[in-house]
């Protein structure tokens, strides 16, 4: 049963949450306050470990056996949640508050059809009949814009894509028309185009149902696009709170300012305007400094002022709803330009190191996974890929999941062999030589840095031993003493203290583990490094440091960097050239400036529109792609993008549906695979415009 209340939906006042181990108390959240009004969306941002999810679990009263609220109150529609009985809480969780988690499969039962899972919600919580529950399930599946709702209800979770699963989780959360929806990083695992569609959907449904939202994210651009107000957290405390415009344009906390300086907004450039990483590391709960938690990493730190006593949230003069936890608000010149950062020399791009010519990679799979009879289907993972990469160049490869980026990387590494076409390393063909038959020099020349640093290190081996192991494989160093010295030099190269050689991976943060992965990749003097989403699993502030490190190593070692990513902001910042892939095809290839300004391939245009940018002055053309990426096992005829293209009507006849477009040159070195005429392409307008101040 829902109860009416005309005040704030959620009111958190001076909340403190601790987790208790056998030995001690670990404070996770301290003195946290925020208010969510009816129909309002509040964004909660900060790095991993700052306490965002703990606040959400506190609201859900789901802190497990070790977690306890040790101070303050959480009121929902005026009632203190801690004073409710178990039955009342169950009722509130079923009817009034819903939560959407980061990983959709964690919220779905793999053994139960989608329809049954959705129908359970109203049947259990509202005692409605089966027919009405089915009708409501059908309605919410339509609301979340899924194709063929009847078929979806009869499907099992594994039969849906990640984006479809997340929409089902959103549908399930909306089944009871909750007053408060908590979203915990709901789009982290999704492609940027799917993310744009899901965010659009959440906003639309919020308006339709009048739902208030608590949106937890580390992506400032996403918060700008979805929320009315924002609360920035650091190490268990709220450090700044206000409307989006207040915090984005008139930030009044050094941590907020440092966060914005470490993300690649339009205008940042790896040579002339490099990002500024936040110095030092995030403090562990039992190592927090006295006074201000951000003090040891702050540019404005003042001894005797910032490191004593308890620092309170204070209102900004002239704006009571904008508050900050800083003692020096009035003494800092917030409008001062960023101190001149050392400008980097642009690396001299050298000769062609790697060349791909009409590369194809097909897989044969059984038509049915259970019965591998004579019926075989072909998955065309890569279709006629051709490009060159030069010494000291960064070539970015972008596209959604399933576009063939990782398949191409596997073929290049020798983990798979090419079906057709050539890969030339220094003019020597290597495309049909599997890794076990490649000589040591070829293997050490092409190395990879993976997306998830947690999965790529051996948990039972010290950091130093893992790097020495790579040196042994590459036959570098005459003896153990030489290899140990080389290993220490590699730690210096990736800016890790030498004592880390004796540490185990579990003692390192995500950013530090990724640095070890980079050190290992360069152990054999790699000439080509394939970086597969190397910073997407890292926090914003760590991303800047790792990206900067890759660029510095590239300048010194003259490495060719193939940077696989779906984050176009970071691609714009660090790449020299960009290759856009869709369903196995290269649909656009050109310099970064060419690819980021019109004319675009229609798919590139949609990708640019989908990227959330944390800048209130940026105006974007709004394009949301309909439908999912077709299966590579059953690609559409003609142009691979024609099923989702908004420009198809501009091409006469049914050319898009019958013929694969030719590769056309629209500028020096700028190629687009599209049937649009040169006149139509010339009419394209920029997707991203920066409004005057």
PDB file of C-alpha atoms in Angstrom, residues 298-455:
ATOM      1  CA  UNK A 298      44.761  19.081  -2.484  1.00  0.00           C
ATOM      2  CA  UNK A 299      46.538  21.961  -4.279  1.00  0.00           C
ATOM      3  CA  UNK A 300      45.200  24.470  -1.726  1.00  0.00           C
ATOM      4  CA  UNK A 301      46.099  22.554   1.461  1.00  0.00           C
ATOM      5  CA  UNK A 302      47.148  24.753   4.387  1.00  0.00           C
ATOM      6  CA  UNK A 303      48.813  23.207   7.415  1.00  0.00           C
ATOM      7  CA  UNK A 304      47.193  24.031  10.737  1.00  0.00           C
ATOM      8  CA  UNK A 305      43.884  24.892   9.040  1.00  0.00           C
ATOM      9  CA  UNK A 306      42.932  21.976   6.795  1.00  0.00           C
ATOM     10  CA  UNK A 307      44.316  19.150   8.978  1.00  0.00           C
ATOM     11  CA  UNK A 308      42.615  19.888  12.306  1.00  0.00           C
ATOM     12  CA  UNK A 309      39.162  19.259  13.760  1.00  0.00           C
ATOM     13  CA  UNK A 310      35.956  18.294  12.073  1.00  0.00           C
ATOM     14  CA  UNK A 311      35.207  20.093   8.791  1.00  0.00           C
ATOM     15  CA  UNK A 312      31.519  20.905   8.320  1.00  0.00           C
ATOM     16  CA  UNK A 313      29.440  21.450   5.170  1.00  0.00           C
ATOM     17  CA  UNK A 314      28.848  25.203   4.771  1.00  0.00           C
ATOM     18  CA  UNK A 315      26.526  27.112   2.408  1.00  0.00           C
ATOM     19  CA  UNK A 316      28.108  29.159  -0.399  1.00  0.00           C
ATOM     20  CA  UNK A 317      27.425  32.876   0.223  1.00  0.00           C
ATOM     21  CA  UNK A 318      24.449  34.004  -1.848  1.00  0.00           C
ATOM     22  CA  UNK A 319      23.221  30.451  -2.555  1.00  0.00           C
ATOM     23  CA  UNK A 320      21.861  28.488   0.407  1.00  0.00           C
ATOM     24  CA  UNK A 321      21.230  25.323  -1.663  1.00  0.00           C
ATOM     25  CA  UNK A 322      24.880  25.074  -2.793  1.00  0.00           C
ATOM     26  CA  UNK A 323      27.101  23.728   0.021  1.00  0.00           C
ATOM     27  CA  UNK A 324      30.742  22.648   0.289  1.00  0.00           C
ATOM     28  CA  UNK A 325      33.024  20.993   2.870  1.00  0.00           C
ATOM     29  CA  UNK A 326      36.072  23.280   2.582  1.00  0.00           C
ATOM     30  CA  UNK A 327      37.653  25.765   5.010  1.00  0.00           C
ATOM     31  CA  UNK A 328      39.279  27.854   2.265  1.00  0.00           C
ATOM     32  CA  UNK A 329      36.266  28.552   0.015  1.00  0.00           C
ATOM     33  CA  UNK A 330      36.649  32.333   0.381  1.00  0.00           C
ATOM     34  CA  UNK A 331      40.451  32.335  -0.066  1.00  0.00           C
ATOM     35  CA  UNK A 332      40.657  30.342  -3.332  1.00  0.00           C
ATOM     36  CA  UNK A 333      40.428  32.106  -6.696  1.00  0.00           C
ATOM     37  CA  UNK A 334      38.013  29.646  -8.321  1.00  0.00           C
ATOM     38  CA  UNK A 335      38.124  31.409 -11.694  1.00  0.00           C
ATOM     39  CA  UNK A 336      41.925  31.368 -11.979  1.00  0.00           C
ATOM     40  CA  UNK A 337      43.071  29.636 -15.181  1.00  0.00           C
ATOM     41  CA  UNK A 338      44.674  26.219 -14.805  1.00  0.00           C
ATOM     42  CA  UNK A 339      48.381  26.605 -14.047  1.00  0.00           C
ATOM     43  CA  UNK A 340      50.308  26.051 -17.273  1.00  0.00           C
ATOM     44  CA  UNK A 341      51.000  22.352 -17.573  1.00  0.00           C
ATOM     45  CA  UNK A 342      54.196  21.296 -19.246  1.00  0.00           C
ATOM     46  CA  UNK A 343      53.455  21.124 -22.971  1.00  0.00           C
ATOM     47  CA  UNK A 344      54.478  17.839 -24.516  1.00  0.00           C
ATOM     48  CA  UNK A 345      56.381  17.499 -27.766  1.00  0.00           C
ATOM     49  CA  UNK A 346      54.253  15.852 -30.418  1.00  0.00           C
ATOM     50  CA  UNK A 347      55.871  12.516 -31.264  1.00  0.00           C
ATOM     51  CA  UNK A 348      57.304  12.338 -34.777  1.00  0.00           C
ATOM     52  CA  UNK A 349      55.202   9.775 -36.651  1.00  0.00           C
ATOM     53  CA  UNK A 350      57.517   7.379 -38.490  1.00  0.00           C
ATOM     54  CA  UNK A 351      57.304   4.638 -41.105  1.00  0.00           C
ATOM     55  CA  UNK A 352      54.550   2.058 -41.516  1.00  0.00           C
ATOM     56  CA  UNK A 353      55.085  -0.737 -38.960  1.00  0.00           C
ATOM     57  CA  UNK A 354      51.850  -2.667 -39.403  1.00  0.00           C
ATOM     58  CA  UNK A 355      49.728  -3.142 -42.481  1.00  0.00           C
ATOM     59  CA  UNK A 356      46.443  -4.995 -42.873  1.00  0.00           C
ATOM     60  CA  UNK A 357      45.177  -5.785 -46.321  1.00  0.00           C
ATOM     61  CA  UNK A 358      41.638  -7.096 -46.877  1.00  0.00           C
ATOM     62  CA  UNK A 359      41.708  -9.061 -43.631  1.00  0.00           C
ATOM     63  CA  UNK A 360      38.738 -11.389 -43.119  1.00  0.00           C
ATOM     64  CA  UNK A 361      38.005 -13.543 -40.092  1.00  0.00           C
ATOM     65  CA  UNK A 362      35.077 -15.962 -40.287  1.00  0.00           C
ATOM     66  CA  UNK A 363      34.030 -18.529 -37.708  1.00  0.00           C
ATOM     67  CA  UNK A 364      32.020 -21.659 -38.488  1.00  0.00           C
ATOM     68  CA  UNK A 365      29.495 -22.473 -35.787  1.00  0.00           C
ATOM     69  CA  UNK A 366      26.791 -25.112 -35.497  1.00  0.00           C
ATOM     70  CA  UNK A 367      23.362 -23.681 -36.305  1.00  0.00           C
ATOM     71  CA  UNK A 368      22.165 -25.134 -32.997  1.00  0.00           C
ATOM     72  CA  UNK A 369      24.458 -25.110 -29.982  1.00  0.00           C
ATOM     73  CA  UNK A 370      22.944 -28.387 -28.713  1.00  0.00           C
ATOM     74  CA  UNK A 371      22.842 -30.406 -31.905  1.00  0.00           C
ATOM     75  CA  UNK A 372      25.905 -29.796 -34.045  1.00  0.00           C
ATOM     76  CA  UNK A 373      24.623 -31.529 -37.122  1.00  0.00           C
ATOM     77  CA  UNK A 374      25.577 -30.826 -40.709  1.00  0.00           C
ATOM     78  CA  UNK A 375      23.966 -27.397 -40.572  1.00  0.00           C
ATOM     79  CA  UNK A 376      26.761 -24.873 -40.122  1.00  0.00           C
ATOM     80  CA  UNK A 377      26.513 -21.096 -39.997  1.00  0.00           C
ATOM     81  CA  UNK A 378      29.284 -18.609 -40.653  1.00  0.00           C
ATOM     82  CA  UNK A 379      29.971 -15.694 -38.320  1.00  0.00           C
ATOM     83  CA  UNK A 380      31.644 -12.904 -40.284  1.00  0.00           C
ATOM     84  CA  UNK A 381      33.537 -11.253 -37.419  1.00  0.00           C
ATOM     85  CA  UNK A 382      35.853  -9.170 -39.624  1.00  0.00           C
ATOM     86  CA  UNK A 383      35.050  -8.211 -43.208  1.00  0.00           C
ATOM     87  CA  UNK A 384      37.787  -6.823 -45.521  1.00  0.00           C
ATOM     88  CA  UNK A 385      39.734  -4.776 -42.956  1.00  0.00           C
ATOM     89  CA  UNK A 386      42.447  -2.613 -44.529  1.00  0.00           C
ATOM     90  CA  UNK A 387      44.596  -0.014 -42.755  1.00  0.00           C
ATOM     91  CA  UNK A 388      48.160   0.980 -41.888  1.00  0.00           C
ATOM     92  CA  UNK A 389      49.673   1.958 -38.533  1.00  0.00           C
ATOM     93  CA  UNK A 390      52.933   3.901 -38.194  1.00  0.00           C
ATOM     94  CA  UNK A 391      55.673   4.183 -35.616  1.00  0.00           C
ATOM     95  CA  UNK A 392      54.728   6.531 -32.696  1.00  0.00           C
ATOM     96  CA  UNK A 393      51.115   6.716 -33.912  1.00  0.00           C
ATOM     97  CA  UNK A 394      47.963   6.139 -31.861  1.00  0.00           C
ATOM     98  CA  UNK A 395      45.225   4.547 -33.943  1.00  0.00           C
ATOM     99  CA  UNK A 396      41.901   4.284 -32.092  1.00  0.00           C
ATOM    100  CA  UNK A 397      39.469   1.513 -33.010  1.00  0.00           C
ATOM    101  CA  UNK A 398      35.917   2.325 -31.912  1.00  0.00           C
ATOM    102  CA  UNK A 399      32.536   0.645 -32.162  1.00  0.00           C
ATOM    103  CA  UNK A 400      29.938  -1.200 -30.108  1.00  0.00           C
ATOM    104  CA  UNK A 401      30.315  -4.700 -28.632  1.00  0.00           C
ATOM    105  CA  UNK A 402      30.185  -7.300 -31.367  1.00  0.00           C
ATOM    106  CA  UNK A 403      31.644  -5.019 -34.062  1.00  0.00           C
ATOM    107  CA  UNK A 404      34.782  -7.157 -34.396  1.00  0.00           C
ATOM    108  CA  UNK A 405      37.324  -5.002 -32.481  1.00  0.00           C
ATOM    109  CA  UNK A 406      38.517  -7.794 -30.180  1.00  0.00           C
ATOM    110  CA  UNK A 407      38.476 -10.438 -32.946  1.00  0.00           C
ATOM    111  CA  UNK A 408      40.826  -8.292 -34.997  1.00  0.00           C
ATOM    112  CA  UNK A 409      43.080  -7.904 -31.918  1.00  0.00           C
ATOM    113  CA  UNK A 410      43.168 -11.697 -31.435  1.00  0.00           C
ATOM    114  CA  UNK A 411      44.173 -12.246 -35.073  1.00  0.00           C
ATOM    115  CA  UNK A 412      46.903  -9.619 -34.757  1.00  0.00           C
ATOM    116  CA  UNK A 413      48.214 -11.260 -31.557  1.00  0.00           C
ATOM    117  CA  UNK A 414      48.212 -14.689 -33.219  1.00  0.00           C
ATOM    118  CA  UNK A 415      45.557 -16.099 -30.856  1.00  0.00           C
ATOM    119  CA  UNK A 416      43.454 -16.651 -34.009  1.00  0.00           C
ATOM    120  CA  UNK A 417      44.566 -16.915 -37.637  1.00  0.00           C
ATOM    121  CA  UNK A 418      43.104 -14.884 -40.485  1.00  0.00           C
ATOM    122  CA  UNK A 419      40.586 -16.529 -42.860  1.00  0.00           C
ATOM    123  CA  UNK A 420      41.761 -14.376 -45.760  1.00  0.00           C
ATOM    124  CA  UNK A 421      43.904 -11.306 -46.414  1.00  0.00           C
ATOM    125  CA  UNK A 422      47.291 -10.275 -45.028  1.00  0.00           C
ATOM    126  CA  UNK A 423      48.807  -8.814 -41.887  1.00  0.00           C
ATOM    127  CA  UNK A 424      52.299  -7.449 -42.458  1.00  0.00           C
ATOM    128  CA  UNK A 425      54.666  -6.588 -39.586  1.00  0.00           C
ATOM    129  CA  UNK A 426      57.666  -4.724 -41.056  1.00  0.00           C
ATOM    130  CA  UNK A 427      56.547  -6.079 -44.450  1.00  0.00           C
ATOM    131  CA  UNK A 428      56.655  -9.704 -43.191  1.00  0.00           C
ATOM    132  CA  UNK A 429      53.334 -11.644 -43.320  1.00  0.00           C
ATOM    133  CA  UNK A 430      52.198 -12.899 -39.877  1.00  0.00           C
ATOM    134  CA  UNK A 431      48.405 -13.237 -40.352  1.00  0.00           C
ATOM    135  CA  UNK A 432      48.407 -17.002 -40.786  1.00  0.00           C
ATOM    136  CA  UNK A 433      51.046 -17.798 -38.142  1.00  0.00           C
ATOM    137  CA  UNK A 434      49.492 -18.810 -34.794  1.00  0.00           C
ATOM    138  CA  UNK A 435      51.195 -17.482 -31.651  1.00  0.00           C
ATOM    139  CA  UNK A 436      52.845 -20.813 -30.742  1.00  0.00           C
ATOM    140  CA  UNK A 437      54.674 -20.804 -34.115  1.00  0.00           C
ATOM    141  CA  UNK A 438      55.765 -17.133 -33.988  1.00  0.00           C
ATOM    142  CA  UNK A 439      59.376 -16.414 -33.079  1.00  0.00           C
ATOM    143  CA  UNK A 440      60.147 -14.662 -29.773  1.00  0.00           C
ATOM    144  CA  UNK A 441      60.915 -11.344 -31.497  1.00  0.00           C
ATOM    145  CA  UNK A 442      57.484 -11.244 -33.206  1.00  0.00           C
ATOM    146  CA  UNK A 443      55.680 -12.182 -29.970  1.00  0.00           C
ATOM    147  CA  UNK A 444      57.532  -9.541 -27.946  1.00  0.00           C
ATOM    148  CA  UNK A 445      56.936  -6.930 -30.690  1.00  0.00           C
ATOM    149  CA  UNK A 446      53.126  -7.113 -30.411  1.00  0.00           C
ATOM    150  CA  UNK A 447      51.790  -7.018 -26.844  1.00  0.00           C
ATOM    151  CA  UNK A 448      48.408  -6.366 -25.275  1.00  0.00           C
ATOM    152  CA  UNK A 449      47.104  -4.396 -22.286  1.00  0.00           C
ATOM    153  CA  UNK A 450      43.711  -5.766 -21.263  1.00  0.00           C
ATOM    154  CA  UNK A 451      40.535  -4.113 -20.048  1.00  0.00           C
ATOM    155  CA  UNK A 452      40.345  -5.612 -16.599  1.00  0.00           C
ATOM    156  CA  UNK A 453      43.584  -5.402 -14.600  1.00  0.00           C
ATOM    157  CA  UNK A 454      42.092  -7.724 -11.950  1.00  0.00           C
ATOM    158  CA  UNK A 455      41.943 -10.720 -14.311  1.00  0.00           C
TER     159      UNK A 455
END
